[in-house]
Amino acid sequence: MMVKRLAFPLLIASALAFMVYAIFTLPRSQPGNHQDHQDHLHLYPHHISDQSITPINDTKHFMVGAYKEHRLEGSSIRIISIFRRDSVQPLYCVFYCGTHWANGMKAEVQMHSDHFGFRFVTTDVLCPNVPGCNPSHVTLATQADTGLAQNQTFLRIQNLVKREEEKFQFNFTVCWSNLFADYNNVLQVTQTLEMYKLLGVQHVVVYNTSCGSDLDRLLQSYTQEGFVEVVPWPIGKYMNPSRGWQPSEHGGDIHYYGQLTTLNDCVYRHMYQSRYVLLNDIDEIIAPYQHQTLPQMMDVLQRQNPKAEVFLIENHIFPKSQFEPSGRFELPRWRNVPGINIMAHIYREEPDYRISHPFKMIVRPRAVEQTSVHSVLRNFGQTVKVPPNVCHIIHVRVPLRGGLTKKELHEDKRVWDYERQLVPNVDKALEKAGLLIEGRKE
């Protein structure tokens, strides 16, 4: 009993000692930290866009992506945007600097020279450096008053870290733009993606407005694998996109569903993620003809042209109306897969060099400031035309010169060189996506 009576006062004394310690020590640090945290939350942007197209309040313009600009003196952020050409007005960059807001700074608006006469144009908005600010988010406002702009929608700034090439995630990235009109060319897309894997590509980016249900399943499968990245591109929600090049012929507000904007955005997204970026369409393969893979080819081209940053690749059309006569690759298991079988089309048109001939590109993205579809508009470094016997595009589509007979075309079986791996890999990809009908395998 005596032990219990002595223990109880000791417990009370210990509890009182702890309370005194807590009162005179913990409050000195804890409330201040809590208040700082609350202030930080109060300052943090209320609205951060998770969309690929973000309207700018009180304007007819849109932001697409914000990127740290490491290459130009005096500029800190580049915002890839879509502007209505007849409605340009003064705009101000408003920054969130991590712990405080920066005053609105007047933005420099650079509309791209290629717009083909459409109402909307791809535009770069350059925001100046702000002393004492290391921004993480940015928005554009019609007033310089930071207080009024704080409730607007902000973009997260990408490319904050300027990585060296040896730390890049990818060696080769392909940028495709754009999918629209419920495009469902499943077999050709599968063959193209599997060809790119064999050629040494690690990443393919697709800007998607709309595609067919079968192609959607295929892209989801490749996305789960990590090879494809699909960027939603709901351009029709904000304007009437054109399906062509000329507003007088095709109508609409912006050329080819905003193709120029997506190409520029893709370049900046991968500026410090990928050593090279290939800019071409979903029905095209940039294929080496003297090397087995693109890395092997580019190593040689860079040694031959050490100052080159942009490599132009000739487009060569393989008419889908001309078939290889043996039917060697008309496989029964592929018959119910929608789309074109590129392995059945081995006849190539010779480009008509008397007229302007289009190119697509392999670029080092860090050297590109603005790009169009067939050439860059602004860049650092040199541009090189790659000889077609070294590399050209395999483009299976409707013929450009429809009057040519098979005898007037050139036999080109380059895709067949990859047959041993390509065919089973296509089968596996289609089966994984649930698009290869069971019981039809040979």
CSV table of C-alpha atoms in Angstrom, one decimal:
chain,number,residue,atom,x,y,z
A,1,MET,CA,0.0,0.0,0.0
A,2,MET,CA,2.8,2.4,0.9
A,3,VAL,CA,4.4,1.9,-2.5
A,4,LYS,CA,1.2,2.8,-4.3
A,5,ARG,CA,0.8,6.0,-2.2
A,6,LEU,CA,4.3,7.1,-3.1
A,7,ALA,CA,3.9,6.3,-6.8
A,8,PHE,CA,0.8,8.4,-7.3
A,9,PRO,CA,2.4,11.8,-6.3
A,10,LEU,CA,5.4,10.9,-8.5
A,11,LEU,CA,3.1,10.5,-11.5
A,12,ILE,CA,1.3,13.8,-10.8
A,13,ALA,CA,4.7,15.6,-10.5
A,14,SER,CA,5.9,14.1,-13.8
A,15,ALA,CA,2.8,15.2,-15.6
A,16,LEU,CA,3.1,18.7,-14.2
A,17,ALA,CA,6.7,18.9,-15.3
A,18,PHE,CA,5.9,17.9,-18.9
A,19,MET,CA,3.1,20.5,-19.0
A,20,VAL,CA,5.5,23.2,-17.9
A,21,TYR,CA,8.0,22.2,-20.5
A,22,ALA,CA,5.4,22.2,-23.2
A,23,ILE,CA,4.0,25.6,-22.2
A,24,PHE,CA,7.4,27.3,-22.2
A,25,THR,CA,9.1,25.6,-25.2
A,26,LEU,CA,6.7,24.2,-27.9
A,27,PRO,CA,4.5,27.3,-28.4
A,28,ARG,CA,7.6,29.3,-29.4
A,29,SER,CA,8.0,27.3,-32.6
A,30,GLN,CA,4.7,25.6,-33.4
A,31,PRO,CA,2.3,28.5,-33.8
A,32,GLY,CA,4.7,30.4,-36.1
A,33,ASN,CA,5.2,27.4,-38.4
A,34,HIS,CA,1.4,26.8,-38.5
A,35,GLN,CA,0.8,30.4,-39.4
A,36,ASP,CA,3.5,30.4,-42.1
A,37,HIS,CA,1.8,27.3,-43.6
A,38,GLN,CA,-1.6,29.0,-43.5
A,39,ASP,CA,-0.1,32.1,-45.2
A,40,HIS,CA,1.5,29.9,-47.9
A,41,LEU,CA,-1.9,28.2,-48.6
A,42,HIS,CA,-3.5,31.6,-48.8
A,43,LEU,CA,-1.0,32.7,-51.3
A,44,TYR,CA,-1.0,29.5,-53.4
A,45,PRO,CA,-2.9,29.9,-56.7
A,46,HIS,CA,-6.6,28.9,-56.2
A,47,HIS,CA,-7.0,27.7,-59.8
A,48,ILE,CA,-4.3,25.6,-61.6
A,49,SER,CA,-5.2,24.3,-65.0
A,50,ASP,CA,-5.1,20.6,-65.7
A,51,GLN,CA,-6.2,21.1,-69.3
A,52,SER,CA,-4.2,21.3,-72.5
A,53,ILE,CA,-6.1,24.5,-73.6
A,54,THR,CA,-6.8,27.2,-71.0
A,55,PRO,CA,-8.8,30.4,-71.9
A,56,ILE,CA,-7.2,33.7,-70.9
A,57,ASN,CA,-9.8,35.8,-69.0
A,58,ASP,CA,-11.3,38.8,-70.8
A,59,THR,CA,-9.6,37.9,-74.1
A,60,LYS,CA,-10.2,35.7,-77.2
A,61,HIS,CA,-6.9,33.9,-76.6
A,62,PHE,CA,-5.8,30.7,-75.0
A,63,MET,CA,-2.7,29.4,-73.1
A,64,VAL,CA,-1.4,25.9,-73.9
A,65,GLY,CA,1.8,25.3,-72.0
A,66,ALA,CA,4.3,27.4,-69.9
A,67,TYR,CA,8.0,26.6,-70.1
A,68,LYS,CA,11.1,28.0,-68.4
A,69,GLU,CA,13.2,29.7,-71.1
A,70,HIS,CA,16.9,29.0,-70.4
A,71,ARG,CA,18.3,30.2,-73.7
A,72,LEU,CA,17.2,33.9,-74.1
A,73,GLU,CA,18.6,36.7,-72.0
A,74,GLY,CA,15.9,38.8,-70.3
A,75,SER,CA,13.1,36.2,-70.7
A,76,SER,CA,12.2,33.8,-68.0
A,77,ILE,CA,9.1,32.1,-69.2
A,78,ARG,CA,7.6,31.2,-72.7
A,79,ILE,CA,3.9,30.5,-72.9
A,80,ILE,CA,2.8,28.6,-76.0
A,81,SER,CA,-0.5,30.0,-76.8
A,82,ILE,CA,-3.3,30.4,-79.5
A,83,PHE,CA,-4.2,34.0,-80.3
A,84,ARG,CA,-6.9,35.5,-82.3
A,85,ARG,CA,-5.0,37.7,-84.8
A,86,ASP,CA,-7.5,40.6,-84.9
A,87,SER,CA,-7.8,40.9,-81.2
A,88,VAL,CA,-4.4,41.4,-79.7
A,89,GLN,CA,-4.2,43.6,-76.6
A,90,PRO,CA,-1.6,44.4,-73.9
A,91,LEU,CA,-1.1,41.4,-71.6
A,92,TYR,CA,0.8,41.0,-68.3
A,93,CYS,CA,2.6,38.0,-66.8
A,94,VAL,CA,1.6,37.3,-63.2
A,95,PHE,CA,3.9,34.9,-61.3
A,96,TYR,CA,3.5,32.9,-58.2
A,97,CYS,CA,7.0,32.8,-56.7
A,98,GLY,CA,6.6,30.1,-54.1
A,99,THR,CA,6.1,32.4,-51.1
A,100,HIS,CA,4.7,35.6,-52.8
A,101,TRP,CA,3.2,37.1,-55.9
A,102,ALA,CA,5.2,39.1,-58.4
A,103,ASN,CA,3.8,42.3,-59.9
A,104,GLY,CA,2.3,42.0,-63.3
A,105,MET,CA,5.0,42.5,-66.0
A,106,LYS,CA,4.2,43.4,-69.5
A,107,ALA,CA,4.4,40.4,-71.8
A,108,GLU,CA,6.0,40.3,-75.3
A,109,VAL,CA,3.6,38.7,-77.8
A,110,GLN,CA,5.2,36.9,-80.8
A,111,MET,CA,2.7,35.6,-83.3
A,112,HIS,CA,4.2,32.9,-85.6
A,113,SER,CA,4.6,33.8,-89.2
A,114,ASP,CA,2.7,30.7,-90.4
A,115,HIS,CA,-1.0,31.0,-90.0
A,116,PHE,CA,-2.2,30.3,-93.6
A,117,GLY,CA,-4.8,33.1,-93.3
A,118,PHE,CA,-6.8,31.6,-90.5
A,119,ARG,CA,-8.2,33.7,-87.7
A,120,PHE,CA,-6.2,32.0,-84.9
A,121,VAL,CA,-2.4,31.7,-84.9
A,122,THR,CA,0.2,29.9,-82.8
A,123,THR,CA,1.7,32.5,-80.5
A,124,ASP,CA,4.7,32.7,-78.1
A,125,VAL,CA,4.2,35.0,-75.1
A,126,LEU,CA,7.5,35.8,-73.5
A,127,CYS,CA,7.5,36.9,-69.8
A,128,PRO,CA,10.5,39.0,-68.5
A,129,ASN,CA,12.7,38.0,-65.6
A,130,VAL,CA,11.5,39.3,-62.3
A,131,PRO,CA,14.1,40.0,-59.6
A,132,GLY,CA,13.7,38.0,-56.5
A,133,CYS,CA,11.2,35.6,-58.0
A,134,ASN,CA,11.8,31.9,-58.8
A,135,PRO,CA,8.3,31.3,-60.3
A,136,SER,CA,6.5,27.9,-60.2
A,137,HIS,CA,3.2,29.1,-61.8
A,138,VAL,CA,2.2,31.8,-64.3
A,139,THR,CA,-0.8,33.3,-65.9
A,140,LEU,CA,-1.7,36.1,-68.4
A,141,ALA,CA,-3.9,39.0,-67.4
A,142,THR,CA,-5.2,42.1,-69.0
A,143,GLN,CA,-4.2,44.2,-66.0
A,144,ALA,CA,-1.0,44.5,-64.2
A,145,ASP,CA,-2.7,44.5,-60.8
A,146,THR,CA,-1.5,41.3,-59.2
A,147,GLY,CA,-4.3,41.3,-56.6
A,148,LEU,CA,-7.0,41.2,-59.3
A,149,ALA,CA,-5.1,38.4,-61.2
A,150,GLN,CA,-4.6,36.0,-58.3
A,151,ASN,CA,-8.0,34.4,-58.8
A,152,GLN,CA,-7.3,33.6,-62.5
A,153,THR,CA,-6.3,30.2,-63.8
A,154,PHE,CA,-2.5,29.5,-63.6
A,155,LEU,CA,-0.3,27.2,-65.5
A,156,ARG,CA,2.4,25.1,-63.9
A,157,ILE,CA,5.8,26.1,-65.4
A,158,GLN,CA,7.6,23.2,-67.0
A,159,ASN,CA,11.3,22.7,-67.8
A,160,LEU,CA,12.3,24.4,-64.5
A,161,VAL,CA,15.4,22.2,-64.5
A,162,LYS,CA,17.9,22.5,-67.4
A,163,ARG,CA,19.1,18.9,-67.6
A,164,GLU,CA,22.1,17.8,-69.6
A,165,GLU,CA,21.7,15.3,-72.4
A,166,GLU,CA,23.2,12.4,-70.5
A,167,LYS,CA,20.4,12.7,-68.0
A,168,PHE,CA,17.5,12.8,-70.5
A,169,GLN,CA,14.8,10.2,-70.1
A,170,PHE,CA,14.6,9.6,-73.9
A,171,ASN,CA,16.9,9.5,-76.8
A,172,PHE,CA,14.2,9.7,-79.5
A,173,THR,CA,10.6,11.0,-79.2
A,174,VAL,CA,8.1,11.2,-82.0
A,175,CYS,CA,5.5,14.0,-81.9
A,176,TRP,CA,2.2,13.2,-83.8
A,177,SER,CA,-0.4,15.8,-84.4
A,178,ASN,CA,-3.3,15.7,-84.6
A,179,LEU,CA,-5.9,12.9,-84.4
A,180,PHE,CA,-9.4,14.1,-85.4
A,181,ALA,CA,-12.5,13.0,-87.3
A,182,ASP,CA,-12.7,9.7,-85.4
A,183,TYR,CA,-9.5,8.4,-87.1
A,184,ASN,CA,-9.4,4.6,-86.7
A,185,ASN,CA,-6.5,3.4,-88.9
A,186,VAL,CA,-5.5,0.8,-86.3
A,187,LEU,CA,-3.4,-1.6,-88.4
A,188,GLN,CA,-1.2,1.1,-89.9
A,189,VAL,CA,-0.7,2.8,-86.5
A,190,THR,CA,0.2,-0.5,-84.9
A,191,GLN,CA,2.7,-1.3,-87.6
A,192,THR,CA,4.2,2.3,-87.4
A,193,LEU,CA,4.5,2.2,-83.6
A,194,GLU,CA,6.2,-1.2,-83.7
A,195,MET,CA,8.5,-0.1,-86.6
A,196,TYR,CA,9.5,2.9,-84.4
A,197,LYS,CA,10.4,0.6,-81.5
A,198,LEU,CA,12.7,-1.4,-83.8
A,199,LEU,CA,14.2,1.9,-85.1
A,200,GLY,CA,15.2,3.0,-81.6
A,201,VAL,CA,12.4,5.3,-80.5
A,202,GLN,CA,11.4,5.3,-76.8
A,203,HIS,CA,8.5,7.6,-76.7
A,204,VAL,CA,5.6,8.7,-79.0
A,205,VAL,CA,3.3,11.6,-78.2
A,206,VAL,CA,-0.2,11.9,-79.7
A,207,TYR,CA,-2.4,15.0,-79.5
A,208,ASN,CA,-5.9,13.6,-79.7
A,209,THR,CA,-9.1,15.5,-80.6
A,210,SER,CA,-11.0,12.4,-81.5
A,211,CYS,CA,-10.3,8.9,-82.7
A,212,GLY,CA,-12.3,5.7,-83.3
A,213,SER,CA,-13.0,3.3,-80.5
A,214,ASP,CA,-10.6,0.6,-81.8
A,215,LEU,CA,-7.7,3.1,-82.1
A,216,ASP,CA,-8.6,4.4,-78.6
A,217,ARG,CA,-8.2,0.9,-77.2
A,218,LEU,CA,-4.9,0.5,-79.0
A,219,LEU,CA,-3.5,3.8,-77.7
A,220,GLN,CA,-4.7,3.0,-74.2
A,221,SER,CA,-2.8,-0.3,-74.3
A,222,TYR,CA,0.4,1.5,-75.5
A,223,THR,CA,-0.1,4.2,-72.8
A,224,GLN,CA,-0.3,1.5,-70.1
A,225,GLU,CA,2.9,0.1,-71.4
A,226,GLY,CA,4.6,3.5,-71.2
A,227,PHE,CA,5.5,3.9,-74.9
A,228,VAL,CA,2.7,6.3,-75.9
A,229,GLU,CA,1.6,9.5,-74.3
A,230,VAL,CA,-1.9,10.8,-75.3
A,231,VAL,CA,-2.5,14.5,-74.8
A,232,PRO,CA,-6.2,15.4,-75.0
A,233,TRP,CA,-6.7,18.2,-77.4
A,234,PRO,CA,-10.3,19.5,-77.3
A,235,ILE,CA,-9.8,22.3,-79.8
A,236,GLY,CA,-13.4,22.1,-81.0
A,237,LYS,CA,-14.6,23.3,-77.6
A,238,TYR,CA,-13.1,26.7,-78.1
A,239,MET,CA,-13.2,27.3,-81.9
A,240,ASN,CA,-14.1,25.8,-85.2
A,241,PRO,CA,-11.0,23.9,-86.4
A,242,SER,CA,-10.3,23.4,-90.0
A,243,ARG,CA,-9.5,20.1,-91.6
A,244,GLY,CA,-7.3,21.7,-94.3
A,245,TRP,CA,-4.7,24.3,-95.2
A,246,GLN,CA,-6.8,27.1,-96.7
A,247,PRO,CA,-9.7,28.9,-95.0
A,248,SER,CA,-11.2,29.8,-98.4
A,249,GLU,CA,-11.5,26.1,-99.3
A,250,HIS,CA,-11.8,24.3,-95.9
A,251,GLY,CA,-13.3,27.0,-93.6
A,252,GLY,CA,-12.7,27.1,-89.9
A,253,ASP,CA,-10.8,29.2,-87.5
A,254,ILE,CA,-7.4,27.4,-87.2
A,255,HIS,CA,-5.5,25.2,-89.6
A,256,TYR,CA,-5.6,21.4,-89.2
A,257,TYR,CA,-7.0,21.4,-85.7
A,258,GLY,CA,-4.2,23.5,-84.3
A,259,GLN,CA,-1.4,21.3,-85.7
A,260,LEU,CA,1.2,24.1,-85.5
A,261,THR,CA,0.4,24.7,-81.8
A,262,THR,CA,0.7,21.1,-80.9
A,263,LEU,CA,4.0,20.7,-82.7
A,264,ASN,CA,5.5,23.6,-80.9
A,265,ASP,CA,4.1,22.5,-77.5
A,266,CYS,CA,5.5,19.0,-78.1
A,267,VAL,CA,9.0,20.4,-78.8
A,268,TYR,CA,9.0,22.4,-75.6
A,269,ARG,CA,7.5,19.5,-73.5
A,270,HIS,CA,10.5,17.4,-74.5
A,271,MET,CA,13.2,20.0,-74.6
A,272,TYR,CA,15.0,18.6,-71.6
A,273,GLN,CA,13.5,15.1,-71.8
A,274,SER,CA,14.6,13.9,-75.2
A,275,ARG,CA,17.8,14.2,-77.2
A,276,TYR,CA,16.0,14.2,-80.5
A,277,VAL,CA,12.4,14.9,-81.5
A,278,LEU,CA,10.8,13.6,-84.7
A,279,LEU,CA,8.1,15.9,-86.1
A,280,ASN,CA,5.9,14.0,-88.5
A,281,ASP,CA,2.4,12.6,-89.1
A,282,ILE,CA,0.8,9.5,-87.7
A,283,ASP,CA,0.8,7.8,-91.2
A,284,GLU,CA,4.5,8.4,-91.8
A,285,ILE,CA,7.7,6.6,-90.7
A,286,ILE,CA,11.0,8.4,-90.8
A,287,ALA,CA,13.1,5.4,-91.8
A,288,PRO,CA,16.9,5.1,-92.2
A,289,TYR,CA,18.1,3.3,-95.3
A,290,GLN,CA,21.9,2.9,-94.7
A,291,HIS,CA,21.6,2.1,-91.0
A,292,GLN,CA,19.6,-0.3,-88.9
A,293,THR,CA,18.4,2.2,-86.4
A,294,LEU,CA,17.8,6.0,-86.0
A,295,PRO,CA,20.5,6.3,-83.2
A,296,GLN,CA,23.1,4.8,-85.6
A,297,MET,CA,22.1,7.1,-88.4
A,298,MET,CA,22.1,10.2,-86.2
A,299,ASP,CA,25.5,9.5,-84.7
A,300,VAL,CA,26.9,9.5,-88.3
A,301,LEU,CA,25.0,12.6,-89.4
A,302,GLN,CA,26.0,14.5,-86.3
A,303,ARG,CA,29.7,13.7,-86.8
A,304,GLN,CA,29.4,14.8,-90.5
A,305,ASN,CA,27.5,18.0,-89.5
A,306,PRO,CA,28.6,18.9,-85.9
A,307,LYS,CA,26.8,22.3,-86.0
A,308,ALA,CA,23.5,20.9,-87.4
A,309,GLU,CA,20.4,21.0,-85.1
A,310,VAL,CA,17.6,20.5,-87.7
A,311,PHE,CA,17.6,17.6,-90.1
A,312,LEU,CA,15.1,17.7,-93.0
A,313,ILE,CA,13.8,14.4,-94.2
A,314,GLU,CA,12.1,14.0,-97.6
A,315,ASN,CA,8.6,12.8,-97.8
A,316,HIS,CA,8.1,9.8,-100.2
A,317,ILE,CA,4.6,8.6,-100.9
A,318,PHE,CA,3.7,4.9,-101.2
A,319,PRO,CA,0.3,4.8,-102.9
A,320,LYS,CA,-2.2,2.7,-101.0
A,321,SER,CA,-3.9,1.9,-104.3
A,322,GLN,CA,-0.9,-0.2,-105.5
A,323,PHE,CA,-0.5,-3.6,-104.0
A,324,GLU,CA,2.5,-6.0,-103.8
A,325,PRO,CA,1.3,-8.9,-106.2
A,326,SER,CA,2.2,-12.0,-104.1
A,327,GLY,CA,0.0,-11.1,-101.2
A,328,ARG,CA,2.7,-12.3,-98.9
A,329,PHE,CA,1.6,-10.1,-96.0
A,330,GLU,CA,-2.1,-10.1,-96.5
A,331,LEU,CA,-2.5,-12.2,-93.4
A,332,PRO,CA,-5.9,-13.6,-92.5
A,333,ARG,CA,-5.6,-12.6,-88.9
A,334,TRP,CA,-5.2,-8.9,-89.9
A,335,ARG,CA,-8.3,-8.8,-92.2
A,336,ASN,CA,-10.7,-7.7,-89.5
A,337,VAL,CA,-8.4,-5.1,-88.1
A,338,PRO,CA,-9.4,-1.7,-89.5
A,339,GLY,CA,-6.8,0.3,-91.3
A,340,ILE,CA,-4.1,0.0,-94.0
A,341,ASN,CA,-1.5,-2.8,-94.1
A,342,ILE,CA,1.7,-0.9,-95.0
A,343,MET,CA,3.6,-4.1,-95.7
A,344,ALA,CA,1.4,-4.7,-98.8
A,345,HIS,CA,2.4,-1.3,-100.3
A,346,ILE,CA,6.0,-1.4,-101.6
A,347,TYR,CA,5.8,1.0,-104.6
A,348,ARG,CA,7.1,4.5,-104.1
A,349,GLU,CA,6.5,7.6,-106.1
A,350,GLU,CA,9.5,9.5,-107.2
A,351,PRO,CA,9.2,13.1,-105.9
A,352,ASP,CA,8.7,15.8,-108.5
A,353,TYR,CA,11.7,18.0,-107.8
A,354,ARG,CA,10.5,20.6,-110.2
A,355,ILE,CA,8.0,21.7,-107.6
A,356,SER,CA,8.2,22.5,-103.9
A,357,HIS,CA,8.7,19.2,-102.1
A,358,PRO,CA,7.7,18.8,-98.4
A,359,PHE,CA,10.0,17.6,-95.7
A,360,LYS,CA,9.4,16.5,-92.1
A,361,MET,CA,12.1,16.9,-89.4
A,362,ILE,CA,14.4,15.4,-86.8
A,363,VAL,CA,15.4,18.2,-84.5
A,364,ARG,CA,17.4,18.7,-81.3
A,365,PRO,CA,14.6,20.5,-79.5
A,366,ARG,CA,16.9,22.8,-77.5
A,367,ALA,CA,17.9,24.5,-80.7
A,368,VAL,CA,14.3,25.2,-81.8
A,369,GLU,CA,12.5,28.4,-80.9
A,370,GLN,CA,9.5,28.2,-83.3
A,371,THR,CA,8.6,25.5,-85.7
A,372,SER,CA,6.2,25.0,-88.6
A,373,VAL,CA,5.2,21.7,-90.2
A,374,HIS,CA,7.9,21.3,-92.9
A,375,SER,CA,10.6,23.6,-91.5
A,376,VAL,CA,11.6,25.5,-88.4
A,377,LEU,CA,10.7,29.2,-88.3
A,378,ARG,CA,13.4,30.2,-85.7
A,379,ASN,CA,16.3,28.1,-84.5
A,380,PHE,CA,19.8,28.1,-83.2
A,381,GLY,CA,22.4,26.2,-85.3
A,382,GLN,CA,22.4,24.9,-88.8
A,383,THR,CA,19.8,23.0,-90.9
A,384,VAL,CA,20.8,20.0,-93.0
A,385,LYS,CA,18.8,18.3,-95.8
A,386,VAL,CA,19.4,14.5,-95.4
A,387,PRO,CA,19.9,12.7,-98.7
A,388,PRO,CA,17.0,10.4,-99.4
A,389,ASN,CA,19.3,7.4,-99.9
A,390,VAL,CA,20.3,7.9,-96.3
A,391,CYS,CA,16.8,8.5,-94.9
A,392,HIS,CA,13.3,9.3,-96.2
A,393,ILE,CA,9.7,9.0,-95.1
A,394,ILE,CA,7.6,6.0,-95.8
A,395,HIS,CA,4.2,7.6,-96.3
A,396,VAL,CA,1.5,5.1,-97.3
A,397,ARG,CA,-1.5,7.2,-98.4
A,398,VAL,CA,-3.6,8.2,-101.4
A,399,PRO,CA,-1.2,8.8,-104.4
A,400,LEU,CA,0.0,12.4,-105.0
A,401,ARG,CA,0.6,11.7,-108.7
A,402,GLY,CA,-2.4,9.5,-109.4
A,403,GLY,CA,-1.6,9.0,-113.1
A,404,LEU,CA,1.5,6.9,-112.5
A,405,THR,CA,1.4,3.2,-113.3
A,406,LYS,CA,3.1,0.5,-111.3
A,407,LYS,CA,5.9,0.4,-113.8
A,408,GLU,CA,6.6,4.1,-113.2
A,409,LEU,CA,6.9,3.6,-109.5
A,410,HIS,CA,10.0,2.4,-107.6
A,411,GLU,CA,10.0,-0.8,-105.6
A,412,ASP,CA,10.9,-0.1,-102.0
A,413,LYS,CA,10.8,-3.0,-99.5
A,414,ARG,CA,12.5,-1.3,-96.6
A,415,VAL,CA,9.8,-2.3,-94.1
A,416,TRP,CA,10.3,-5.9,-95.1
A,417,ASP,CA,13.8,-5.8,-93.7
A,418,TYR,CA,12.3,-5.8,-90.2
A,419,GLU,CA,9.8,-8.6,-91.0
A,420,ARG,CA,11.1,-11.2,-88.6
A,421,GLN,CA,10.5,-9.0,-85.5
A,422,LEU,CA,7.8,-6.6,-86.9
A,423,VAL,CA,5.1,-9.2,-87.7
A,424,PRO,CA,5.1,-11.0,-84.3
A,425,ASN,CA,5.3,-7.7,-82.5
A,426,VAL,CA,2.3,-6.3,-84.3
A,427,ASP,CA,0.4,-9.5,-83.4
A,428,LYS,CA,1.3,-9.1,-79.8
A,429,ALA,CA,0.3,-5.5,-79.7
A,430,LEU,CA,-3.1,-6.1,-81.4
A,431,GLU,CA,-3.7,-9.1,-79.1
A,432,LYS,CA,-2.9,-7.1,-76.0
A,433,ALA,CA,-5.3,-4.4,-77.0
A,434,GLY,CA,-8.0,-7.1,-77.7
A,435,LEU,CA,-8.1,-6.3,-81.4
A,436,LEU,CA,-6.8,-9.6,-82.8
A,437,ILE,CA,-9.7,-11.9,-83.2
A,438,GLU,CA,-9.1,-15.3,-81.6
A,439,GLY,CA,-9.0,-18.3,-83.9
A,440,ARG,CA,-7.7,-16.3,-86.9
A,441,LYS,CA,-4.0,-16.8,-86.1
A,442,GLU,CA,-2.0,-18.8,-88.5
